[in-house]
PDB file of C-alpha atoms in Angstrom:
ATOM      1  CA  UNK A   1      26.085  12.628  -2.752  1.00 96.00           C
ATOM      2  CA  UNK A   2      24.744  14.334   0.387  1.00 97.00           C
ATOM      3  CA  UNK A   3      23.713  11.659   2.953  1.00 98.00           C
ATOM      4  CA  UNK A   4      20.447  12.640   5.058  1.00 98.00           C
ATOM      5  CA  UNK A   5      20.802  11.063   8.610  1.00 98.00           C
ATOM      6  CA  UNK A   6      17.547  10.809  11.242  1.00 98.00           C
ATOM      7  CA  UNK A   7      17.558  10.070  14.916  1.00 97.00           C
ATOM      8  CA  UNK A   8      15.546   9.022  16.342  1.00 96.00           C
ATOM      9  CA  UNK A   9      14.465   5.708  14.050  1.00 96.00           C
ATOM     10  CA  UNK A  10      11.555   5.211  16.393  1.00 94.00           C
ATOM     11  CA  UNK A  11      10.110   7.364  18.382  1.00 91.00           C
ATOM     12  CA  UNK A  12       7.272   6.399  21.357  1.00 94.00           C
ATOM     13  CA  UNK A  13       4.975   9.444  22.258  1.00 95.00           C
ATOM     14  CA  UNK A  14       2.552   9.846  24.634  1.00 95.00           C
ATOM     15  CA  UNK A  15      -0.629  11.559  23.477  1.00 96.00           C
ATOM     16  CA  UNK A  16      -0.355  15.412  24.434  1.00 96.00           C
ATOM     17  CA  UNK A  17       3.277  15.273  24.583  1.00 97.00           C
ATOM     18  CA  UNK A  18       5.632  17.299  22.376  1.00 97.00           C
ATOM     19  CA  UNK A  19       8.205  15.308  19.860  1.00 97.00           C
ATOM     20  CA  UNK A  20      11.171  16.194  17.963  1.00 97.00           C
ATOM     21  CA  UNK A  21      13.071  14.681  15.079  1.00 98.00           C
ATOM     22  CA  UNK A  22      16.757  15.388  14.083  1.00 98.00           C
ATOM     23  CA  UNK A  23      18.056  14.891  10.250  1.00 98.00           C
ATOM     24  CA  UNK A  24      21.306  16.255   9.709  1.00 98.00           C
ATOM     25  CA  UNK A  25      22.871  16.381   6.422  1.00 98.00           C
ATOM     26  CA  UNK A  26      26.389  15.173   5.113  1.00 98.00           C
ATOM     27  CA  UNK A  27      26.659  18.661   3.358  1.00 97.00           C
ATOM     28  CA  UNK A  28      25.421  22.297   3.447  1.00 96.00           C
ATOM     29  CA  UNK A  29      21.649  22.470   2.029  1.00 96.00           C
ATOM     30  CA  UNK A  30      22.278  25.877   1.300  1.00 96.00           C
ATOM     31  CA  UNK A  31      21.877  26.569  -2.034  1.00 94.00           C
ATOM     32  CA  UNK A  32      23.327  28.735  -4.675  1.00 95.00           C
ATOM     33  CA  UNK A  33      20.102  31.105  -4.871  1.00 95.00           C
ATOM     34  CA  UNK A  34      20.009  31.430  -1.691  1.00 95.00           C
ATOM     35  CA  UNK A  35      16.946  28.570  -0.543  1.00 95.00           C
ATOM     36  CA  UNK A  36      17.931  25.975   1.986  1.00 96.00           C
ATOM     37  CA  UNK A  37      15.503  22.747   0.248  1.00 96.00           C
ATOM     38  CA  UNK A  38      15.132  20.590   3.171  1.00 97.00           C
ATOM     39  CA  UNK A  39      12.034  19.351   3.438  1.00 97.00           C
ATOM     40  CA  UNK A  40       9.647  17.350   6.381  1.00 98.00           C
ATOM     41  CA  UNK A  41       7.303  14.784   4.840  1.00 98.00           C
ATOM     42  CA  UNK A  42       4.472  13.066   7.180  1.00 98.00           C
ATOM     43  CA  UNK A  43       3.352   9.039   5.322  1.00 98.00           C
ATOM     44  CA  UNK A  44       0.691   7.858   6.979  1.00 97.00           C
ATOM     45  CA  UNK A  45      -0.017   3.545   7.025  1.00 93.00           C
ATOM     46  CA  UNK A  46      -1.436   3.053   3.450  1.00 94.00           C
ATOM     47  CA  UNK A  47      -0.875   6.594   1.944  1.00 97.00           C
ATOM     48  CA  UNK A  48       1.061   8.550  -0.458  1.00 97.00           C
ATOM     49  CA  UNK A  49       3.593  11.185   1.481  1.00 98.00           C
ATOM     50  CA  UNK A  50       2.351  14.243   2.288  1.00 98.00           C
ATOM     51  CA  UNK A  51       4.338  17.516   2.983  1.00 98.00           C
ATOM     52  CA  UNK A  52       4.981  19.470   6.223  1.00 98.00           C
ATOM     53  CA  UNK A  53       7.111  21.357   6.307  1.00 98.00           C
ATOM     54  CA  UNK A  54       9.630  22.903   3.311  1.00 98.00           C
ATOM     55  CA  UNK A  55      12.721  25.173   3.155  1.00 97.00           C
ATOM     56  CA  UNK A  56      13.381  24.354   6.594  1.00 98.00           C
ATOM     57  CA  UNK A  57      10.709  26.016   8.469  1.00 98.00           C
ATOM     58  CA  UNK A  58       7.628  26.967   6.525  1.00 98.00           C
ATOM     59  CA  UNK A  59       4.382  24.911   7.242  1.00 98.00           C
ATOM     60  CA  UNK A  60       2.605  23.395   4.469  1.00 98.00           C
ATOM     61  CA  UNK A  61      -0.955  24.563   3.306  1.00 96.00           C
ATOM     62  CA  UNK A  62      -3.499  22.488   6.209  1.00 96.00           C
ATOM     63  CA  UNK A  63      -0.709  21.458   8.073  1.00 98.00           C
ATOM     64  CA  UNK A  64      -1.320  22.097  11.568  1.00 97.00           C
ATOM     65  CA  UNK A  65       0.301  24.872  13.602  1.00 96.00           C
ATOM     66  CA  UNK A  66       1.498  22.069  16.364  1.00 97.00           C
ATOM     67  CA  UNK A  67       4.016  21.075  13.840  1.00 98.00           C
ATOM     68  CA  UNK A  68       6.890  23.447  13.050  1.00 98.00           C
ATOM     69  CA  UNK A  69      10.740  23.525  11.596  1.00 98.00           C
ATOM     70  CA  UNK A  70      13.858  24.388  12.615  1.00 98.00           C
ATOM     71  CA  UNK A  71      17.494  24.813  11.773  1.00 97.00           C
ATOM     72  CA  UNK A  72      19.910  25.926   9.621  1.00 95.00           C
ATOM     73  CA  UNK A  73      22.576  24.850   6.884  1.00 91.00           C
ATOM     74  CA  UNK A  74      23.057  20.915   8.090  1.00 96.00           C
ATOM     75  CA  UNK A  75      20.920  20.307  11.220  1.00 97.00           C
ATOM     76  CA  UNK A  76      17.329  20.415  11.267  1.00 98.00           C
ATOM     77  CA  UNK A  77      14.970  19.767  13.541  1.00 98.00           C
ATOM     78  CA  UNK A  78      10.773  18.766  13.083  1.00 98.00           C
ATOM     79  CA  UNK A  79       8.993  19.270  16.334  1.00 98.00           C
ATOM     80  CA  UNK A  80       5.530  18.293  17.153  1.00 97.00           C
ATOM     81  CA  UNK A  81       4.023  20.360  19.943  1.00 97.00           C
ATOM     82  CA  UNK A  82       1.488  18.073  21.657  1.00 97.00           C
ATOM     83  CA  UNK A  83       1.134  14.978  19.354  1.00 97.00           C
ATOM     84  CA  UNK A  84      -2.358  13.797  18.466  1.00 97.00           C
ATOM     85  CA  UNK A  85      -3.579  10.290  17.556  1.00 96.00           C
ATOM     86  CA  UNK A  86      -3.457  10.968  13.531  1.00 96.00           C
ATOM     87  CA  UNK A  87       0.280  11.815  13.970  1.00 97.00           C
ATOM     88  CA  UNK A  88       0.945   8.424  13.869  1.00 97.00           C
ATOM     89  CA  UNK A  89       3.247   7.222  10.778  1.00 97.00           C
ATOM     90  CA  UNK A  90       6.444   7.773   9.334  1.00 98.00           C
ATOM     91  CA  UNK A  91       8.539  11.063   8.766  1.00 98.00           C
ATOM     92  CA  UNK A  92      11.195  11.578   6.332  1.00 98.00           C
ATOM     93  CA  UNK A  93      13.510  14.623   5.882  1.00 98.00           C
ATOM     94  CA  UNK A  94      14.811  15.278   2.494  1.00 98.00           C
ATOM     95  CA  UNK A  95      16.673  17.636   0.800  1.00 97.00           C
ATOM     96  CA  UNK A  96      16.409  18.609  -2.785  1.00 96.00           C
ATOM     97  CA  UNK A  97      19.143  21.492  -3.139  1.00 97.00           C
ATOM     98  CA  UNK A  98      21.406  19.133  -5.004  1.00 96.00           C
ATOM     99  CA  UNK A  99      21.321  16.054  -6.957  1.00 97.00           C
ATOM    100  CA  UNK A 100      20.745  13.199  -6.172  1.00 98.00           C
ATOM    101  CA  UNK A 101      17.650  14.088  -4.257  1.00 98.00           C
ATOM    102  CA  UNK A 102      18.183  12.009  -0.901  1.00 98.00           C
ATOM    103  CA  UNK A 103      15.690  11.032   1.946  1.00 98.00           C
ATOM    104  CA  UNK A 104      16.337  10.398   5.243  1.00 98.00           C
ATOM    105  CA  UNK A 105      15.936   6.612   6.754  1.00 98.00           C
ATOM    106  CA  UNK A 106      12.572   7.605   8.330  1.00 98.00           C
ATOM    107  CA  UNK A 107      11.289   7.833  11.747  1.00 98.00           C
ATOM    108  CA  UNK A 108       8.646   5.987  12.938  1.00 98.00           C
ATOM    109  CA  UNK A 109       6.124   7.920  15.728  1.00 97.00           C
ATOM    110  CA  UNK A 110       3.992   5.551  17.644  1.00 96.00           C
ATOM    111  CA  UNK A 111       2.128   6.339  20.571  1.00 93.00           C
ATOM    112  CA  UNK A 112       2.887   4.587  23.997  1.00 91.00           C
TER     113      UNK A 112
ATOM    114  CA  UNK B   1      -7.297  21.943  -6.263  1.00 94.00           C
ATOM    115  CA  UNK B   2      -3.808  20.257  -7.689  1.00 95.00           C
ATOM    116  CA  UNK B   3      -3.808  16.304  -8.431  1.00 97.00           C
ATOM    117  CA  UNK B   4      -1.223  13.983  -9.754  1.00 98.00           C
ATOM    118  CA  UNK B   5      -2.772  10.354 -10.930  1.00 98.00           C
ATOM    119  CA  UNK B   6      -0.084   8.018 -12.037  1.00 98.00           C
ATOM    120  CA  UNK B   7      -1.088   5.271 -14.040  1.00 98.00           C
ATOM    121  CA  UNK B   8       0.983   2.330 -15.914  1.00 98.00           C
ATOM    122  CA  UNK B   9       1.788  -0.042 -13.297  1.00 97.00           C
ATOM    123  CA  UNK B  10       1.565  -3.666 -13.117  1.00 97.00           C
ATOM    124  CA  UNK B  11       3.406  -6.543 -13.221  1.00 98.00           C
ATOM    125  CA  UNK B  12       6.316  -7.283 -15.544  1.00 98.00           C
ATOM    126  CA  UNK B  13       8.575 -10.164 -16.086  1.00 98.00           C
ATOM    127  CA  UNK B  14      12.115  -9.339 -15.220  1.00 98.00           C
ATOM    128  CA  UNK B  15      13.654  -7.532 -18.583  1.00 98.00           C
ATOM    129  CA  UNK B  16      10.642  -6.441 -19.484  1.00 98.00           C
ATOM    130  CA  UNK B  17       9.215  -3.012 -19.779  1.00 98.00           C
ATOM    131  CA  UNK B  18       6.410  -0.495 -18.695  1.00 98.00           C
ATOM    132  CA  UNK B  19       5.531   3.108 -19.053  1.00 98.00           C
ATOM    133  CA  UNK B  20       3.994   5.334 -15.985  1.00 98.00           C
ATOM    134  CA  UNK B  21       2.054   8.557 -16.900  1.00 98.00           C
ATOM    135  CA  UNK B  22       1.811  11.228 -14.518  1.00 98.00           C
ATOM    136  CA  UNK B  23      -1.476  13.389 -15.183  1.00 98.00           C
ATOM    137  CA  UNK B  24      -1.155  16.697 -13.677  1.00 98.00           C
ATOM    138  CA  UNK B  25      -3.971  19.130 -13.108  1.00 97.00           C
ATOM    139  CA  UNK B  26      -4.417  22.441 -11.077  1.00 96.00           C
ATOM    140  CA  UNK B  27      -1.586  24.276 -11.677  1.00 95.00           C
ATOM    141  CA  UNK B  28       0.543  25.329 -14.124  1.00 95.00           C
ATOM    142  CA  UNK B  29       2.373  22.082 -14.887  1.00 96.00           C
ATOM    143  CA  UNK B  30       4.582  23.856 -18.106  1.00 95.00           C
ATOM    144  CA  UNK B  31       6.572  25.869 -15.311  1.00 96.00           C
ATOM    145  CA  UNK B  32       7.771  23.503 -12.905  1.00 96.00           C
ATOM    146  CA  UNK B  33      10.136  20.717 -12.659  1.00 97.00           C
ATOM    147  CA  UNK B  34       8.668  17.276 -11.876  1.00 98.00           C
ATOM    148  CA  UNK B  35      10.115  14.283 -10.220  1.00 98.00           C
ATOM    149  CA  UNK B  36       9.385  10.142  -9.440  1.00 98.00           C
ATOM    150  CA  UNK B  37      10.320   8.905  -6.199  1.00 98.00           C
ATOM    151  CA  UNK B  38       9.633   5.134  -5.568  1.00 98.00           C
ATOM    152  CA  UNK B  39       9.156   3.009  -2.312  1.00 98.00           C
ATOM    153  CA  UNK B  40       9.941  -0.770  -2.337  1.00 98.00           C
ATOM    154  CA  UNK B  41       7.389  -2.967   0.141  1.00 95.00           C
ATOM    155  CA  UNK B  42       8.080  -1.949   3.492  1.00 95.00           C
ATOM    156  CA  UNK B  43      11.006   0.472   2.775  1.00 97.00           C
ATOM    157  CA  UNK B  44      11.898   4.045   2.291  1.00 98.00           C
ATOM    158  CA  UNK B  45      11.686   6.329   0.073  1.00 98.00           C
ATOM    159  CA  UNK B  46      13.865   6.543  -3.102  1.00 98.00           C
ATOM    160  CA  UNK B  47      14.304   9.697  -5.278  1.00 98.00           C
ATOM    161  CA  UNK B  48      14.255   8.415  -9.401  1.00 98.00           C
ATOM    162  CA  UNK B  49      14.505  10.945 -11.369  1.00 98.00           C
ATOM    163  CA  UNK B  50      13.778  14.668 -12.131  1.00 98.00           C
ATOM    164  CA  UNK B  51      12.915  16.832 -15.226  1.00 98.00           C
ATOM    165  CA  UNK B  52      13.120  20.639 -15.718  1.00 98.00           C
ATOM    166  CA  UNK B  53      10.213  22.182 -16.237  1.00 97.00           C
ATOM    167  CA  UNK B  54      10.634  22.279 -20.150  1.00 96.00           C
ATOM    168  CA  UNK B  55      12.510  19.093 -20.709  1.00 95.00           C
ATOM    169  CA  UNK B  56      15.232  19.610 -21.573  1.00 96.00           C
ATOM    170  CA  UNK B  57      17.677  18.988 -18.297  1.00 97.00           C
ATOM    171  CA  UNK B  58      17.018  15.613 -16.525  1.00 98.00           C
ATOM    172  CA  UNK B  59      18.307  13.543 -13.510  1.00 98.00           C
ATOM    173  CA  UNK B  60      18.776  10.002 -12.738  1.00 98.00           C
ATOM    174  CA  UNK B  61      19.531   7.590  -9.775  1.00 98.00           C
ATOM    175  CA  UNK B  62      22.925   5.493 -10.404  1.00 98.00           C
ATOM    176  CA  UNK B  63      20.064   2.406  -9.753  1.00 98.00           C
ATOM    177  CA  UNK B  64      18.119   3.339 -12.974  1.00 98.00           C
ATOM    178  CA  UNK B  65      20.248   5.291 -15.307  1.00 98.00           C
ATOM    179  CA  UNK B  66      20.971   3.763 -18.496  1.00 98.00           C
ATOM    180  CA  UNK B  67      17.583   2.194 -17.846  1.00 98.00           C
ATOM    181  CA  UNK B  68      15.044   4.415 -16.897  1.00 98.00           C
ATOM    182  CA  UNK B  69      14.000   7.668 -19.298  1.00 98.00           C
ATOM    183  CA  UNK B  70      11.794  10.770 -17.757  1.00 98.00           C
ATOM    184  CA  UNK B  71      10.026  13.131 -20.498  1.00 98.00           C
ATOM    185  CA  UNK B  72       7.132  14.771 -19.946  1.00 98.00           C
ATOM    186  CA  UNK B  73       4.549  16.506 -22.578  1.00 98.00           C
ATOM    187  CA  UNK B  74       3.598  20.054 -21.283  1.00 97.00           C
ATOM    188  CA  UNK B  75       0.592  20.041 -23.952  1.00 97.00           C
ATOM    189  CA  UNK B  76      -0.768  17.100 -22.171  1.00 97.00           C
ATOM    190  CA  UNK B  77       0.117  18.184 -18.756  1.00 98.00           C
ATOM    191  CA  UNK B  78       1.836  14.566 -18.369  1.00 98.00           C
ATOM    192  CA  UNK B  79       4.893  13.057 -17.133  1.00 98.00           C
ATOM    193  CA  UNK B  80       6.108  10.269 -18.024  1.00 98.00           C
ATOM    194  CA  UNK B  81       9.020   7.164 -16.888  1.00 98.00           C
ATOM    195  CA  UNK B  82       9.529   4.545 -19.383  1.00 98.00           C
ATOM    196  CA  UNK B  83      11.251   1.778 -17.380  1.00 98.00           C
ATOM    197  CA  UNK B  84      13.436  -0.826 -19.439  1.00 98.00           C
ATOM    198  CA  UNK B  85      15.385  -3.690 -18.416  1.00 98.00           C
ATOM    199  CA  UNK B  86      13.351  -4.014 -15.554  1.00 98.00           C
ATOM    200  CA  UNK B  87      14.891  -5.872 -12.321  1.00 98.00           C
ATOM    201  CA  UNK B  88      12.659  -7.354  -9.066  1.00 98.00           C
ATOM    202  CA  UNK B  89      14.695  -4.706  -7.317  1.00 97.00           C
ATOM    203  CA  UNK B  90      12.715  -2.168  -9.352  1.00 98.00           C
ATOM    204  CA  UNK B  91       9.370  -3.179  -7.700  1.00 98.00           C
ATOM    205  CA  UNK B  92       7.593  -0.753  -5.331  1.00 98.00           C
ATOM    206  CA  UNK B  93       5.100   2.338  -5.511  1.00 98.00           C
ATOM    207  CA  UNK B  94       6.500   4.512  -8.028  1.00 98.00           C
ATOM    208  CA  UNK B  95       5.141   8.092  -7.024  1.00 98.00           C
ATOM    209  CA  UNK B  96       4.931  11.396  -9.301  1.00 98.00           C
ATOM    210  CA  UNK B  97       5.869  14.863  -7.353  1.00 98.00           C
ATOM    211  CA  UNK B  98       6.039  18.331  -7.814  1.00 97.00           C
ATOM    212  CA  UNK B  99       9.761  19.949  -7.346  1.00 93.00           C
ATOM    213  CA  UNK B 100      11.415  21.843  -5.526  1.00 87.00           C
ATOM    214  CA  UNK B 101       9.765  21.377  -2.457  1.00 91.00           C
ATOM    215  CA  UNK B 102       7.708  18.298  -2.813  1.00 95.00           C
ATOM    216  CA  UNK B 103       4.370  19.780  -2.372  1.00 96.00           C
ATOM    217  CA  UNK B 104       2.538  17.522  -4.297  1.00 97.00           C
ATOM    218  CA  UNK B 105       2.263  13.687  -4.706  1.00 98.00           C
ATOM    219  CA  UNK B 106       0.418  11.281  -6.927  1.00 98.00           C
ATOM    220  CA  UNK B 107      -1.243   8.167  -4.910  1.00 97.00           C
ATOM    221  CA  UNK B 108       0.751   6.410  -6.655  1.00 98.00           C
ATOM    222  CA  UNK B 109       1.797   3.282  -9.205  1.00 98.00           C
ATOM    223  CA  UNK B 110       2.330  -0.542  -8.155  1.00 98.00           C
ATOM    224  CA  UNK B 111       5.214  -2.172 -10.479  1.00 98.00           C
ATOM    225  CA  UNK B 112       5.826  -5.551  -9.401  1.00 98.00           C
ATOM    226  CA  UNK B 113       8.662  -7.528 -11.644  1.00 98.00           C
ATOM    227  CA  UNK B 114       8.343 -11.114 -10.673  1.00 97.00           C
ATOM    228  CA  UNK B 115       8.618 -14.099 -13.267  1.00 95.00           C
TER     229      UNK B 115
END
């Protein structure tokens, strides 16, 4: 089973400043057609997740352009430009090239 | 505009059983695979299951297989968990998403088992 691992777990921002989260994989994401299916989800307190950022680096539909994604077979990064007030919440990484489907632990972004 | 309303939830005596629905609308729900993730109170998030777009490959978590069964009826546009043997490790938001990229979620089902 691949094992999705975050750092930080908790990560204090102050408003304007840019943020990054790590998730690296136990395995390659790459898979057999080609796709890399990692994945950036954003859960707001109270609400259903809502996606980012998929096959490592392409930005949702709505999501803004301050949040973008990086990397390559296990290491990925989410960065954050200059972090606003509604980017508050929790942010998983997850990878869906094999099964099980696995998440990461989460990180949580508060503002200082 | 794409939405995914779950439905079903509720609470259940431990053993017991429920059935979520998934109702899909706004794309062409015959033509892609669909998955349930769940999140326990306070926790992460926990892939379930998956189902191939027609039905006929499926997935399970070790947790819930043996237990669990996904189907799905394309004329309905619906997906569907039936959830047996239910344990109070099996409570949390049980959420409906699109595959393979997770672009779409459901708000959402509460299943609480609690005697």
């Amino acid at each position: 089973d691949i094992v999705m691992t975050q750092t930080p777990l908790s990560s204090p921002v102050t408003l304007g400043q840019p943020a990054s989260i790590s998730c690296r994989s136990s395995e390659s994401l790459v898979h057999s057609n080609g796709n890399t299916y990692l994945s950036w989800l954003q859960q707001r307190p109270g609400q259903p997740p809502r996606l980012l950022i998929y096959k490592i680096s392409n930005r949702f539909s709505g999501v803004p352009d301050r949040f973008s994604g990086s990397g390559a077979g296990t290491d990925f990064t989410l960065h954050i430009s200059r972090v606003e007030a509604e980017d508050v919440g929790v942010y998983y990484c997850m990878q869906a090239t094999q099964f099980p489907r696995s998440f990461g632990q989460g990180t949580k972004l508060e503002i200082k | 505009e794409v939405q995914l309303l779950e439905s079903g939830g509720g609470l259940v005596r431990p053993g017991g059983s429920l059935r979520l629905s998934c109702a899909a609308s706004g794309f062409n729900f015959n033509t892609d695979a669909m998955s349930w993730v769940r999140q326990a109170p306070g926790k992460g998030l926990e892939w379930v299951s998956t189902i191939s777009y027609n039905g006929d490959g499926t997935h399970y978590a070790d947790s819930v297989k043996g237990r669990f069964t996904i189907s799905r009826d394309n004329s309905m546009n619906t997906l569907y968990l039936q959830m047996n043997s239910l344990r109070a490790e099996d409570s949390a938001i049980y959420y409906c998403a699109r595959e393979f990229d997770f672009d779409y979620w459901g708000q959402g089902t509460l299943v609480t088992v609690s005697s």
